Amino acid sequence: MSRRVVLAAAVLGLAGYIFVYATGRADPPIRSDGYSYYVYLPAWFIHGDPGLSAVARDCCGGEFPAFTAIIRWPGTNQWVNAHPIGVAVLQTPFFLIGHGLTKWSNISPDGFTMYYQHAAGLSGLAWTIAGLYMLRRLLRRNFSDRVTAATLVTLFLGTGLYHYATYDSSYSHVYSFFLFATFLYLTELWWTDRRSRWELSILVGVVAGLIVLTRHTNALFLLMFPLYGVSTLASLRGAVSSLAARWRELAAIAIAGALVMLPQLLIYFRATGRFLVSSYGDLGFNFTSPHLWGVLFSVQKGLFFWSPLLLLAVAGWIRGHKATRPFVAGALVVMAIDIYLIASWWDWQFGSSYGHRGFIDTLPLFALGLASLFEWSTERPRRTLAVSIVANLAVFLSVFQMLQYWNGVLPMSDLTWDQYRSVFLRLR
Amino acid sequence: MRRNTIAGVVLFIAVLVAALAYLREPSWLAGVDSGFRSWETGADGRRYRWTNGHASFFVPASAVNIEIPIRTTFGPGDPAVLVAISIDDRPADRFILRDDQWLTRKIRMPQPGSRRLRRIDIKVDRLRPGNRGIQISEVVTND
């Protein structure tokens, strides 16, 4: 059943994608943040210029527009992109197909015409489905097929995931969703399969490297690996001695991760003379005044306001399950820091977006909690009924509000409570 | 099982070949363009579209020459704009816009190849405020 859910998600995602672009609800996919995540591909494959200057000359008369957050580095005058190369790396197979079709049809091969646009857009959808597939593999290790299927369906439709797989699929979030789901799966496999497996270690390193390449602050998520299975001080000591005993595999992980990240470091070095840069320029964090309420509960972008389904996931984590227990310490640390970082970002609403897009990345963690609650609900028919009703209502509300956003009924940011009430359950 | 696999592969290749044959020059390709904003009407009643830094469109391969009306705006201190036009990626024209008057460039088309459509690309070396390139009015094709 859960396998069919992944297949159905692919079909439903493709239908939604076609709908938003065929009806003109969304501008072409390579836009806003999606532009600067993608721009490396025409630079590498069409212009052969990792420095981005050739793309700037071709697309924009020599200067990138302000919305791209691609800035000239003071001193060197070279272009530095606020967004790293990870998304572009994962988009590469789709880009090459789009490039081939573009040349075949003699459409302008500038990196931004129609086949490139939809290669980038469909790439996001494909990696979302790959993420659901990896999540299914993770959940099936500890949950029944029915619970896994219910978790995948509700997560896909009851959160912003469907929106970011279709309407805004060129942003980084669904790529991180795939990488996080894969990282959790590999982490559990690495710790529970005691045999020394070099291939697995290298794979963990590659995925860890891609996580950092996709969004630097997501390096935080790598803490899930050493904190796996930790619940007490004694278990922390046990984890440390386990890691020490398997140092050769750890070295393989570190080397693989470093090799994956090397191109990004070289790009930074070429542009700035430094390997590590804060590529956001003057934009940054306000650590002394985090908008914690805003990012979690506010009408503007509150995570639980726009995806109330995730409250069930929190309940599932609190209730606990053998599948969630090894991840508890890591999830607590990662989510606490992640919420604080997101709430401290100068634009805590993350610009124009549906719900809070900053949390799409960590949905695999919420999936574990959701599955835990669904498993608990199956113990008694009344619980099953109650949880089903709540989950279905949450999914309905999420899908309806997403359609409101697509129709332009909901503003893209700075929504007020009065505005929300005035358009509640209205599609036009 | 093996027969099904072979049938699947053959079907996939057949669909792929058919799709590629169709996509080489489908009928809707003539209407495909890129790098243009929406149509506007100027004070003189002329319709035009702003380009971005790079715009492209198709014309019939049967055209002997094409006429492209072009202009840009000049605010205080705005420098001249270098415009480069290519046909199917081969340079065809290159000139500088020094004032805000409409300029019609007549470009002789090279011998047609195997395609029914030729692609025209227009690039500028600098943008006006709002990421605008140049204004292009309606292109005339002469057979």
Short mmCIF file of N, CA and C in Angstrom, two decimals, chain B residues 1-135:
data_model
loop_
_atom_site.label_atom_id
_atom_site.label_comp_id
_atom_site.label_asym_id
_atom_site.label_seq_id
_atom_site.Cartn_x
_atom_site.Cartn_y
_atom_site.Cartn_z
N MET B 1 8.51 -13.25 -18.72
CA MET B 1 9.13 -12.12 -18.00
C MET B 1 10.11 -11.37 -18.91
N ARG B 2 11.01 -12.18 -19.53
CA ARG B 2 12.02 -11.59 -20.40
C ARG B 2 11.36 -10.94 -21.61
N ARG B 3 10.30 -11.60 -22.12
CA ARG B 3 9.59 -11.06 -23.28
C ARG B 3 8.93 -9.73 -22.92
N ASN B 4 8.35 -9.67 -21.70
CA ASN B 4 7.72 -8.43 -21.24
C ASN B 4 8.75 -7.30 -21.13
N THR B 5 9.93 -7.65 -20.61
CA THR B 5 10.98 -6.64 -20.46
C THR B 5 11.38 -6.10 -21.83
N ILE B 6 11.58 -7.02 -22.77
CA ILE B 6 11.98 -6.59 -24.13
C ILE B 6 10.88 -5.71 -24.74
N ALA B 7 9.62 -6.14 -24.56
CA ALA B 7 8.49 -5.35 -25.10
C ALA B 7 8.48 -3.95 -24.48
N GLY B 8 8.73 -3.90 -23.17
CA GLY B 8 8.75 -2.60 -22.47
C GLY B 8 9.85 -1.70 -23.01
N VAL B 9 11.03 -2.27 -23.21
CA VAL B 9 12.17 -1.48 -23.72
C VAL B 9 11.87 -0.98 -25.13
N VAL B 10 11.31 -1.87 -25.96
CA VAL B 10 10.98 -1.49 -27.34
C VAL B 10 9.94 -0.36 -27.34
N LEU B 11 8.93 -0.51 -26.49
CA LEU B 11 7.88 0.52 -26.40
C LEU B 11 8.47 1.85 -25.95
N PHE B 12 9.35 1.79 -24.94
CA PHE B 12 9.98 3.01 -24.43
C PHE B 12 10.77 3.71 -25.53
N ILE B 13 11.56 2.93 -26.27
CA ILE B 13 12.37 3.52 -27.34
C ILE B 13 11.47 4.13 -28.43
N ALA B 14 10.38 3.40 -28.75
CA ALA B 14 9.45 3.90 -29.79
C ALA B 14 8.83 5.23 -29.37
N VAL B 15 8.39 5.30 -28.09
CA VAL B 15 7.78 6.54 -27.59
C VAL B 15 8.81 7.67 -27.58
N LEU B 16 10.03 7.33 -27.17
CA LEU B 16 11.09 8.33 -27.11
C LEU B 16 11.39 8.89 -28.51
N VAL B 17 11.51 8.00 -29.49
CA VAL B 17 11.81 8.44 -30.86
C VAL B 17 10.67 9.30 -31.40
N ALA B 18 9.43 8.86 -31.16
CA ALA B 18 8.26 9.62 -31.63
C ALA B 18 8.22 11.00 -30.98
N ALA B 19 8.50 11.04 -29.67
CA ALA B 19 8.48 12.33 -28.96
C ALA B 19 9.55 13.27 -29.50
N LEU B 20 10.75 12.72 -29.74
CA LEU B 20 11.83 13.55 -30.25
C LEU B 20 11.53 14.05 -31.67
N ALA B 21 10.93 13.18 -32.49
CA ALA B 21 10.58 13.59 -33.85
C ALA B 21 9.57 14.74 -33.80
N TYR B 22 8.61 14.61 -32.89
CA TYR B 22 7.60 15.67 -32.75
C TYR B 22 8.22 16.97 -32.23
N LEU B 23 9.11 16.84 -31.25
CA LEU B 23 9.64 18.04 -30.60
C LEU B 23 10.69 18.78 -31.42
N ARG B 24 11.13 18.18 -32.52
CA ARG B 24 12.17 18.88 -33.32
C ARG B 24 11.64 20.22 -33.85
N GLU B 25 10.42 20.22 -34.37
CA GLU B 25 9.87 21.49 -34.85
C GLU B 25 8.33 21.46 -34.79
N PRO B 26 7.77 21.40 -33.60
CA PRO B 26 6.31 21.34 -33.50
C PRO B 26 5.67 22.65 -33.97
N SER B 27 4.38 22.60 -34.29
CA SER B 27 3.72 23.78 -34.87
C SER B 27 3.73 24.98 -33.91
N TRP B 28 3.68 24.69 -32.60
CA TRP B 28 3.63 25.79 -31.63
C TRP B 28 4.98 26.49 -31.44
N LEU B 29 6.03 25.92 -32.01
CA LEU B 29 7.36 26.50 -31.79
C LEU B 29 7.46 27.93 -32.35
N ALA B 30 6.70 28.20 -33.45
CA ALA B 30 6.75 29.53 -34.06
C ALA B 30 6.35 30.61 -33.06
N GLY B 31 5.51 30.26 -32.10
CA GLY B 31 5.04 31.24 -31.11
C GLY B 31 5.89 31.29 -29.86
N VAL B 32 6.96 30.49 -29.80
CA VAL B 32 7.80 30.47 -28.59
C VAL B 32 8.78 31.64 -28.62
N ASP B 33 8.80 32.41 -27.57
CA ASP B 33 9.84 33.43 -27.45
C ASP B 33 10.33 33.45 -26.01
N SER B 34 11.37 34.21 -25.75
CA SER B 34 11.89 34.28 -24.38
C SER B 34 12.49 35.65 -24.15
N GLY B 35 12.51 36.05 -22.88
CA GLY B 35 13.17 37.29 -22.51
C GLY B 35 12.40 38.56 -22.84
N PHE B 36 11.09 38.43 -23.07
CA PHE B 36 10.26 39.60 -23.36
C PHE B 36 9.28 39.85 -22.21
N ARG B 37 8.99 41.15 -21.96
CA ARG B 37 7.89 41.51 -21.05
C ARG B 37 6.59 41.55 -21.86
N SER B 38 5.50 41.99 -21.22
CA SER B 38 4.21 42.07 -21.91
C SER B 38 4.20 43.23 -22.91
N TRP B 39 3.27 43.14 -23.87
CA TRP B 39 3.13 44.22 -24.85
C TRP B 39 2.65 45.50 -24.17
N GLU B 40 3.19 46.63 -24.64
CA GLU B 40 2.74 47.95 -24.16
C GLU B 40 2.51 48.83 -25.38
N THR B 41 1.82 49.94 -25.19
CA THR B 41 1.63 50.90 -26.29
C THR B 41 2.24 52.23 -25.88
N GLY B 42 3.11 52.75 -26.74
CA GLY B 42 3.79 54.00 -26.45
C GLY B 42 2.90 55.21 -26.72
N ALA B 43 3.41 56.41 -26.38
CA ALA B 43 2.66 57.66 -26.58
C ALA B 43 2.36 57.88 -28.07
N ASP B 44 3.25 57.35 -28.94
CA ASP B 44 3.03 57.52 -30.40
C ASP B 44 2.13 56.42 -30.97
N GLY B 45 1.56 55.60 -30.11
CA GLY B 45 0.64 54.55 -30.54
C GLY B 45 1.33 53.27 -31.00
N ARG B 46 2.65 53.26 -30.96
CA ARG B 46 3.37 52.07 -31.42
C ARG B 46 3.40 51.01 -30.31
N ARG B 47 3.14 49.77 -30.68
CA ARG B 47 3.19 48.66 -29.71
C ARG B 47 4.64 48.18 -29.59
N TYR B 48 5.03 47.85 -28.39
CA TYR B 48 6.40 47.34 -28.19
C TYR B 48 6.45 46.46 -26.95
N ARG B 49 7.53 45.71 -26.85
CA ARG B 49 7.80 44.93 -25.65
C ARG B 49 9.21 45.24 -25.17
N TRP B 50 9.38 45.37 -23.87
CA TRP B 50 10.73 45.46 -23.31
C TRP B 50 11.35 44.06 -23.33
N THR B 51 12.65 44.02 -23.60
CA THR B 51 13.37 42.76 -23.45
C THR B 51 14.06 42.74 -22.09
N ASN B 52 14.54 41.56 -21.70
CA ASN B 52 15.52 41.49 -20.61
C ASN B 52 16.89 41.66 -21.26
N GLY B 53 17.93 41.17 -20.63
CA GLY B 53 19.26 41.29 -21.22
C GLY B 53 19.42 40.45 -22.48
N HIS B 54 18.60 39.42 -22.59
CA HIS B 54 18.70 38.49 -23.72
C HIS B 54 17.28 38.07 -24.09
N ALA B 55 16.91 38.27 -25.36
CA ALA B 55 15.57 37.85 -25.80
C ALA B 55 15.71 37.06 -27.09
N SER B 56 14.73 36.21 -27.35
CA SER B 56 14.78 35.43 -28.59
C SER B 56 13.38 35.18 -29.11
N PHE B 57 13.28 34.97 -30.42
CA PHE B 57 12.00 34.64 -31.04
C PHE B 57 12.28 33.94 -32.37
N PHE B 58 11.24 33.38 -32.97
CA PHE B 58 11.41 32.66 -34.23
C PHE B 58 10.77 33.44 -35.39
N VAL B 59 11.34 33.28 -36.59
CA VAL B 59 10.71 33.80 -37.81
C VAL B 59 10.71 32.66 -38.84
N PRO B 60 9.82 32.72 -39.83
CA PRO B 60 9.80 31.65 -40.84
C PRO B 60 11.12 31.62 -41.62
N ALA B 61 11.58 30.41 -41.93
CA ALA B 61 12.84 30.27 -42.67
C ALA B 61 12.70 30.80 -44.09
N SER B 62 11.44 30.96 -44.56
CA SER B 62 11.23 31.45 -45.92
C SER B 62 11.52 32.95 -46.05
N ALA B 63 11.67 33.67 -44.94
CA ALA B 63 11.90 35.12 -45.00
C ALA B 63 13.24 35.43 -45.67
N VAL B 64 13.23 36.41 -46.57
CA VAL B 64 14.47 36.84 -47.22
C VAL B 64 15.18 37.86 -46.31
N ASN B 65 14.39 38.73 -45.73
CA ASN B 65 14.95 39.65 -44.74
C ASN B 65 13.90 39.98 -43.69
N ILE B 66 14.39 40.50 -42.57
CA ILE B 66 13.46 40.89 -41.49
C ILE B 66 13.78 42.32 -41.07
N GLU B 67 12.76 43.01 -40.58
CA GLU B 67 12.95 44.38 -40.09
C GLU B 67 12.58 44.41 -38.61
N ILE B 68 13.53 44.85 -37.78
CA ILE B 68 13.30 44.87 -36.33
C ILE B 68 13.36 46.31 -35.84
N PRO B 69 12.21 46.90 -35.44
CA PRO B 69 12.23 48.25 -34.87
C PRO B 69 12.68 48.20 -33.39
N ILE B 70 13.67 49.01 -33.08
CA ILE B 70 14.30 48.95 -31.75
C ILE B 70 14.50 50.35 -31.19
N ARG B 71 14.32 50.52 -29.90
CA ARG B 71 14.72 51.77 -29.24
C ARG B 71 14.99 51.47 -27.77
N THR B 72 15.53 52.43 -27.08
CA THR B 72 15.60 52.34 -25.62
C THR B 72 15.39 53.72 -25.04
N THR B 73 15.32 53.78 -23.74
CA THR B 73 15.11 55.07 -23.08
C THR B 73 16.45 55.62 -22.62
N PHE B 74 16.51 56.92 -22.47
CA PHE B 74 17.73 57.55 -21.96
C PHE B 74 17.38 58.49 -20.82
N GLY B 75 17.70 58.09 -19.60
CA GLY B 75 17.57 58.97 -18.46
C GLY B 75 18.84 59.79 -18.32
N PRO B 76 18.88 60.73 -17.35
CA PRO B 76 20.09 61.54 -17.17
C PRO B 76 21.31 60.64 -16.90
N GLY B 77 22.34 60.78 -17.68
CA GLY B 77 23.57 60.03 -17.47
C GLY B 77 23.56 58.60 -17.99
N ASP B 78 22.45 58.17 -18.59
CA ASP B 78 22.41 56.79 -19.09
C ASP B 78 23.36 56.63 -20.27
N PRO B 79 24.22 55.61 -20.25
CA PRO B 79 25.14 55.41 -21.36
C PRO B 79 24.44 54.77 -22.57
N ALA B 80 25.12 54.80 -23.74
CA ALA B 80 24.60 54.14 -24.95
C ALA B 80 24.53 52.63 -24.72
N VAL B 81 23.72 51.97 -25.54
CA VAL B 81 23.53 50.52 -25.37
C VAL B 81 24.00 49.80 -26.62
N LEU B 82 24.86 48.82 -26.43
CA LEU B 82 25.33 48.00 -27.56
C LEU B 82 24.37 46.82 -27.73
N VAL B 83 23.86 46.67 -28.96
CA VAL B 83 22.90 45.60 -29.25
C VAL B 83 23.55 44.63 -30.22
N ALA B 84 23.43 43.33 -29.93
CA ALA B 84 23.96 42.30 -30.84
C ALA B 84 22.82 41.37 -31.24
N ILE B 85 22.69 41.15 -32.56
CA ILE B 85 21.62 40.27 -33.06
C ILE B 85 22.28 39.07 -33.74
N SER B 86 21.76 37.88 -33.44
CA SER B 86 22.29 36.69 -34.11
C SER B 86 21.13 35.87 -34.68
N ILE B 87 21.45 35.10 -35.73
CA ILE B 87 20.46 34.21 -36.34
C ILE B 87 20.99 32.79 -36.19
N ASP B 88 20.23 31.95 -35.50
CA ASP B 88 20.67 30.57 -35.22
C ASP B 88 22.10 30.55 -34.68
N ASP B 89 22.38 31.43 -33.74
CA ASP B 89 23.66 31.53 -33.04
C ASP B 89 24.80 32.10 -33.89
N ARG B 90 24.51 32.55 -35.13
CA ARG B 90 25.57 33.18 -35.95
C ARG B 90 25.36 34.69 -35.92
N PRO B 91 26.43 35.49 -35.63
CA PRO B 91 26.29 36.95 -35.57
C PRO B 91 25.70 37.51 -36.86
N ALA B 92 24.71 38.42 -36.72
CA ALA B 92 24.05 38.97 -37.91
C ALA B 92 24.09 40.50 -37.92
N ASP B 93 24.13 41.12 -36.77
CA ASP B 93 24.13 42.59 -36.73
C ASP B 93 24.61 43.02 -35.35
N ARG B 94 25.22 44.22 -35.33
CA ARG B 94 25.76 44.74 -34.07
C ARG B 94 25.78 46.26 -34.20
N PHE B 95 25.16 46.96 -33.27
CA PHE B 95 25.09 48.41 -33.39
C PHE B 95 24.87 49.03 -32.01
N ILE B 96 24.98 50.38 -31.98
CA ILE B 96 24.86 51.08 -30.69
C ILE B 96 23.65 52.01 -30.74
N LEU B 97 22.83 51.98 -29.70
CA LEU B 97 21.71 52.92 -29.56
C LEU B 97 22.21 54.12 -28.77
N ARG B 98 22.25 55.29 -29.45
CA ARG B 98 22.80 56.48 -28.78
C ARG B 98 21.73 57.48 -28.38
N ASP B 99 20.50 57.31 -28.91
CA ASP B 99 19.41 58.22 -28.52
C ASP B 99 18.13 57.41 -28.38
N ASP B 100 17.03 58.11 -28.03
CA ASP B 100 15.79 57.37 -27.74
C ASP B 100 14.85 57.27 -28.95
N GLN B 101 15.40 57.46 -30.16
CA GLN B 101 14.58 57.35 -31.37
C GLN B 101 14.44 55.89 -31.80
N TRP B 102 13.31 55.57 -32.46
CA TRP B 102 13.14 54.23 -33.00
C TRP B 102 14.12 54.03 -34.16
N LEU B 103 14.73 52.88 -34.17
CA LEU B 103 15.69 52.54 -35.22
C LEU B 103 15.26 51.19 -35.80
N THR B 104 15.04 51.12 -37.12
CA THR B 104 14.63 49.85 -37.70
C THR B 104 15.84 49.19 -38.38
N ARG B 105 16.22 48.04 -37.90
CA ARG B 105 17.35 47.31 -38.48
C ARG B 105 16.82 46.29 -39.48
N LYS B 106 17.30 46.38 -40.72
CA LYS B 106 16.89 45.43 -41.76
C LYS B 106 18.02 44.40 -41.88
N ILE B 107 17.65 43.17 -41.65
CA ILE B 107 18.68 42.12 -41.63
C ILE B 107 18.38 41.08 -42.71
N ARG B 108 19.37 40.85 -43.56
CA ARG B 108 19.21 39.85 -44.62
C ARG B 108 19.41 38.47 -44.00
N MET B 109 18.49 37.58 -44.30
CA MET B 109 18.57 36.24 -43.70
C MET B 109 19.53 35.36 -44.51
N PRO B 110 20.32 34.54 -43.83
CA PRO B 110 21.19 33.61 -44.56
C PRO B 110 20.35 32.50 -45.23
N GLN B 111 20.97 31.73 -46.09
CA GLN B 111 20.27 30.64 -46.78
C GLN B 111 19.61 29.72 -45.75
N PRO B 112 18.35 29.35 -45.98
CA PRO B 112 17.69 28.47 -45.00
C PRO B 112 18.31 27.07 -44.98
N GLY B 113 18.27 26.45 -43.83
CA GLY B 113 18.77 25.06 -43.71
C GLY B 113 17.60 24.10 -43.79
N SER B 114 17.64 23.09 -42.93
CA SER B 114 16.61 22.05 -42.99
C SER B 114 15.38 22.42 -42.16
N ARG B 115 15.47 23.48 -41.37
CA ARG B 115 14.36 23.82 -40.48
C ARG B 115 13.40 24.81 -41.13
N ARG B 116 12.16 24.82 -40.65
CA ARG B 116 11.16 25.76 -41.16
C ARG B 116 11.21 27.10 -40.43
N LEU B 117 11.92 27.13 -39.29
CA LEU B 117 11.98 28.36 -38.49
C LEU B 117 13.43 28.74 -38.22
N ARG B 118 13.71 30.04 -38.16
CA ARG B 118 15.04 30.53 -37.78
C ARG B 118 14.90 31.24 -36.44
N ARG B 119 15.90 31.06 -35.59
CA ARG B 119 15.85 31.71 -34.27
C ARG B 119 16.66 33.00 -34.29
N ILE B 120 16.04 34.08 -33.84
CA ILE B 120 16.70 35.38 -33.72
C ILE B 120 16.97 35.63 -32.24
N ASP B 121 18.22 35.92 -31.89
CA ASP B 121 18.57 36.28 -30.51
C ASP B 121 19.04 37.73 -30.47
N ILE B 122 18.57 38.46 -29.47
CA ILE B 122 18.98 39.86 -29.31
C ILE B 122 19.56 40.02 -27.90
N LYS B 123 20.80 40.53 -27.84
CA LYS B 123 21.45 40.73 -26.53
C LYS B 123 21.88 42.19 -26.39
N VAL B 124 21.83 42.69 -25.17
CA VAL B 124 22.30 44.06 -24.92
C VAL B 124 23.43 44.01 -23.89
N ASP B 125 24.26 45.03 -23.88
CA ASP B 125 25.42 44.99 -22.97
C ASP B 125 25.13 45.68 -21.63
N ARG B 126 23.97 46.30 -21.50
CA ARG B 126 23.61 46.90 -20.20
C ARG B 126 22.09 47.03 -20.12
N LEU B 127 21.61 47.15 -18.88
CA LEU B 127 20.16 47.23 -18.67
C LEU B 127 19.77 48.61 -18.16
N ARG B 128 18.55 48.96 -18.44
CA ARG B 128 17.95 50.15 -17.86
C ARG B 128 17.33 49.76 -16.51
N PRO B 129 16.95 50.76 -15.67
CA PRO B 129 16.36 50.43 -14.36
C PRO B 129 15.18 49.46 -14.51
N GLY B 130 15.03 48.58 -13.52
CA GLY B 130 13.96 47.59 -13.56
C GLY B 130 14.34 46.39 -14.41
N ASN B 131 15.64 46.20 -14.62
CA ASN B 131 16.16 45.06 -15.40
C ASN B 131 15.58 45.03 -16.81
N ARG B 132 15.40 46.19 -17.43
CA ARG B 132 14.88 46.25 -18.79
C ARG B 132 16.03 46.43 -19.78
N GLY B 133 15.91 45.73 -20.90
CA GLY B 133 16.93 45.84 -21.94
C GLY B 133 16.57 46.93 -22.93
N ILE B 134 15.93 46.55 -24.03
CA ILE B 134 15.52 47.52 -25.06
C ILE B 134 14.06 47.25 -25.43
N GLN B 135 13.47 48.22 -26.14
CA GLN B 135 12.10 48.03 -26.62
C GLN B 135 12.15 47.50 -28.05
#
